[in-house]
Amino acid sequence: MNLELALATLDSLSENGDKLDPRFYNSVISLCISKGALEDGIRLHSHIVKIGHQPDIFLENQFLNLYLKCGDIGSALNLFNGMCRRNTVSWNVMIAGYCSNGWFLEALHLFRMMLVEGMLPDQLTYLSALKASVGSGDPKHGQQIHSHLIKTGFLTSVRVGNALISMYAKLSNLEDAEIMYRNMVERDVVSWNSIITANAQNGCNYRALTLFVEMKKEGLSADEFTFGGVLKTRDLMEVKQLHAQIIKSRLEDNVFVGSALLDAYAKCEIIQDAYLIFNKMSSRNIVTWNTMISVCVENDQVDKSLQLFMQMGEQGIFPDEYSISSLFKAIATHSKIEEGKQLHALTIKVGLHTDALVGNTIITMHSKHKSVCDCQKAFESISELDCISWNAMIQMYVENEQFEQALTFFNEMKYSGFDHDEFSFVSVLAACTSLSWPRMGKAVHGNLIKMGLVPDAFVGSSLIDMYAKFGVVSDAKQVFNKVEHRDLIAWNSMIVGFVQNDNGNAALKLLCSMWEENVEPDNFTFAGVLAGCADITAIQQGRQLHAMVLKSRIPADTAVANSLITMYASVGSIKEAEKVFSKLMAKNVVSWTAMVGGYAQNGYAKEAFELFEKMKNFQVKPNGITFVALLTACSHAGLTKQAKMFFHMMEFEYQITPDVEHYACMVDVLGRAGRLKEAEELINKMPHEPNALVWRMLLGASRIHGNLDRGKRSMEKILALEPGDSAAYVLLSNLYAAQGNWEGAVGIKRLMRENGVRKEPGKSWIEVRNQVHQFMAGDFSHPQANQIYSKLSELLVKMKVAGYIPQIDSYFHDIGEETT
């Protein structure tokens, strides 16, 4: 029957109010369903209602089927609720229709209503209900339906058994899937495929292959779905054996098998074989092209992926959201800005930019290119936003240092009805850290505790990093202790946290704990612990770590080498630092800067300057930290002229805007040279507000050169910025004492007490027999304290005898501290 002709007949009869044979209506509605002709179906339904014909239950079920297949759930529900009589088919059509439209919880609700109304479900009902259970993502729904099946006797059905295996596998309950499989009275190829796929989906590839062998022994022939399951293996030998079986089964031309096979070779990193299979395939569908494009993207062959995308279009294959999103990922990673713009334009042209999967990757691509405006437009274009869309925007704002906007989006996400997940929290914790907002960070931590996400290693690592950067190491350690199944990132975050807070000893101890728990350190671990050794001058332990790095399977890593250079230079072993630097093949700007800084730190200004010249000859562009090292070298050597030259060079030759640290170095250079007036003028001319560090440099220089007025001005500035800065009080107190003004020194002490400021005790470390010992001024807690102080007194006496007179002005503060 021709649909257009049937509808024309319908229209002419409608004018006369004539009724047609019910079989005519059934034929027309069947045509509407097959063609997805919703509007024509609505015309037919309106005609039937208009002439007062009472359709039978079969016709009403057909209308339900049409509405649900065309996504008109409202019309289907209105019809269903208005039906005088409903049979099992009516319920089945509604439940299956809800599932096909993604309304899984509503489908399960209908299933329960069916039972309440006393209707008996049949096999099709249970199959749809099991599908809805998978869609809901909640295992308890599937378990409840499984219980119903046990009572009804449908459990003996092969189709139902297969559906249960598939359901448990998709809900990551492999154990129950295996039990179901073993208890099946009868099995078909689908049963074997279901359990093979279940194991493969859950990472049990060896079990999947074992089942494949058992299936063959049972005399069953593997089909394309069997091979699709077992080809999840990453063992090359097994892939080749399966490839031989595929050829033997004459399935090498099957599009589904071919796609799975080329993906398997790609996962084994045999890309050339994947290309060969792809090129040999006689027919390819969109899945095949997408798989090959994805293989190229995952293996950083972005140009090849773009070439394949063009070939796909030339062969008449229309790209889908998976093709487009794969390419956007590749373009984002490799900063192909022009190609990205062209692909974005094509995406808009074909209307795929409104798809969430595509839109999310567009946001990520523009984020990498620092195009915030384009990210916002892409977000607004997405027709149905998902959690990933919001997370992509929050992450984008963090990457582009718009931290407050990231927090605003985080809050808007919740108000828009989307629940935060671990990715949302990790991004917002990074924003709190960058903004130095500890209260907000603690509030986010509170939400994480309520949601039960703190034990997660991914979230826990971000919390550790945040608290460490806020200087609250005790809170970072508490989080670390609560993280379940700590991964390498969590360990590294805690090690770096200790190092950032000048607790290198704790970092070394944590490395030992790692080994005790059989966690293998990586290059980031060694880089972090070596930085800790540098802080506590643990040369022997540093050397041992160096030996471990050389013996380990970790490939030569620039970051580790840079840490070794810094460590050796920090403990004064400049020759060992030079040795590491000279052997390093892939030197980056950090490597050169570390060595320049090592020379500067140890008073080798000439060598620092010579290395800087070599750095320029090798076309390595210096950064801001390089110039901090050069200015430090000038300061230690008293080279004012050279310091001014470097300060000018960084800004006008390398376009590096001097920051507070560079100005602090220049103030130190001028201060050591006794040019205090020039140093203060430089501070007053700074383009941004000077911080306490800059004024502290001037205060220190004022103390050395006995300039009390300038020292007092500097202290006022420091205390206005950091009222609790004990170093400022100490420096000014010592300045008064150096001039014999004991009353002024005592006054500063009194002011310090009144303001509740306590001097941070001086700390030092020494390594004896491969053990690091920490000492603090006035500390008697060390087990060998009596012998230490006895030896110190002996040394002081010997100093006096040798003619070295201690500087009592610098003792004043410590004596006073003990008497308070």
PDB file of C-alpha atoms in Angstrom, residues 56 103 112 133 144 190 214 300 306 314 354 375 408 418 473 492 505 518 526 556 579 592 620 628 652 697 733 785 790:
ATOM      1  CA  ASP A  56      -9.596  -1.970  19.018  1.00  0.00           C
ATOM      2  CA  TRP A 103      13.515   7.157  30.226  1.00  0.00           C
ATOM      3  CA  ARG A 112       6.087  -1.868  38.982  1.00  0.00           C
ATOM      4  CA  SER A 133      17.945  -1.557  34.935  1.00  0.00           C
ATOM      5  CA  GLN A 144      14.886  -7.122  42.145  1.00  0.00           C
ATOM      6  CA  VAL A 190      24.663 -15.540  22.351  1.00  0.00           C
ATOM      7  CA  GLU A 214      35.817 -23.873  25.687  1.00  0.00           C
ATOM      8  CA  ASP A 300      49.883  11.351  17.966  1.00  0.00           C
ATOM      9  CA  LEU A 306      43.051  14.676   9.288  1.00  0.00           C
ATOM     10  CA  GLU A 314      35.496  11.738  -0.424  1.00  0.00           C
ATOM     11  CA  THR A 354      24.990  21.329  19.256  1.00  0.00           C
ATOM     12  CA  CYS A 375      34.657  28.392  24.664  1.00  0.00           C
ATOM     13  CA  THR A 408      30.981  31.121  39.723  1.00  0.00           C
ATOM     14  CA  PHE A 418      23.826  19.092  37.680  1.00  0.00           C
ATOM     15  CA  VAL A 473      50.994  20.342  56.047  1.00  0.00           C
ATOM     16  CA  ASN A 492      54.116  12.347  44.917  1.00  0.00           C
ATOM     17  CA  ASN A 505      63.336  15.003  56.148  1.00  0.00           C
ATOM     18  CA  ASN A 518      55.723  -1.763  47.294  1.00  0.00           C
ATOM     19  CA  PHE A 526      62.813  11.317  42.650  1.00  0.00           C
ATOM     20  CA  ALA A 556      66.822   9.535  31.398  1.00  0.00           C
ATOM     21  CA  LYS A 579      79.081  16.441  35.974  1.00  0.00           C
ATOM     22  CA  TRP A 592      70.722  25.886  32.270  1.00  0.00           C
ATOM     23  CA  VAL A 620      68.067  28.712  24.702  1.00  0.00           C
ATOM     24  CA  VAL A 628      67.113  35.967  39.332  1.00  0.00           C
ATOM     25  CA  PHE A 652      64.484  45.284  26.709  1.00  0.00           C
ATOM     26  CA  MET A 697      66.194  43.512  51.760  1.00  0.00           C
ATOM     27  CA  SER A 733      66.448  45.246  67.066  1.00  0.00           C
ATOM     28  CA  ALA A 785      72.026  17.778  73.364  1.00  0.00           C
ATOM     29  CA  SER A 790      79.441  21.124  75.566  1.00  0.00           C
TER      30      SER A 790
END
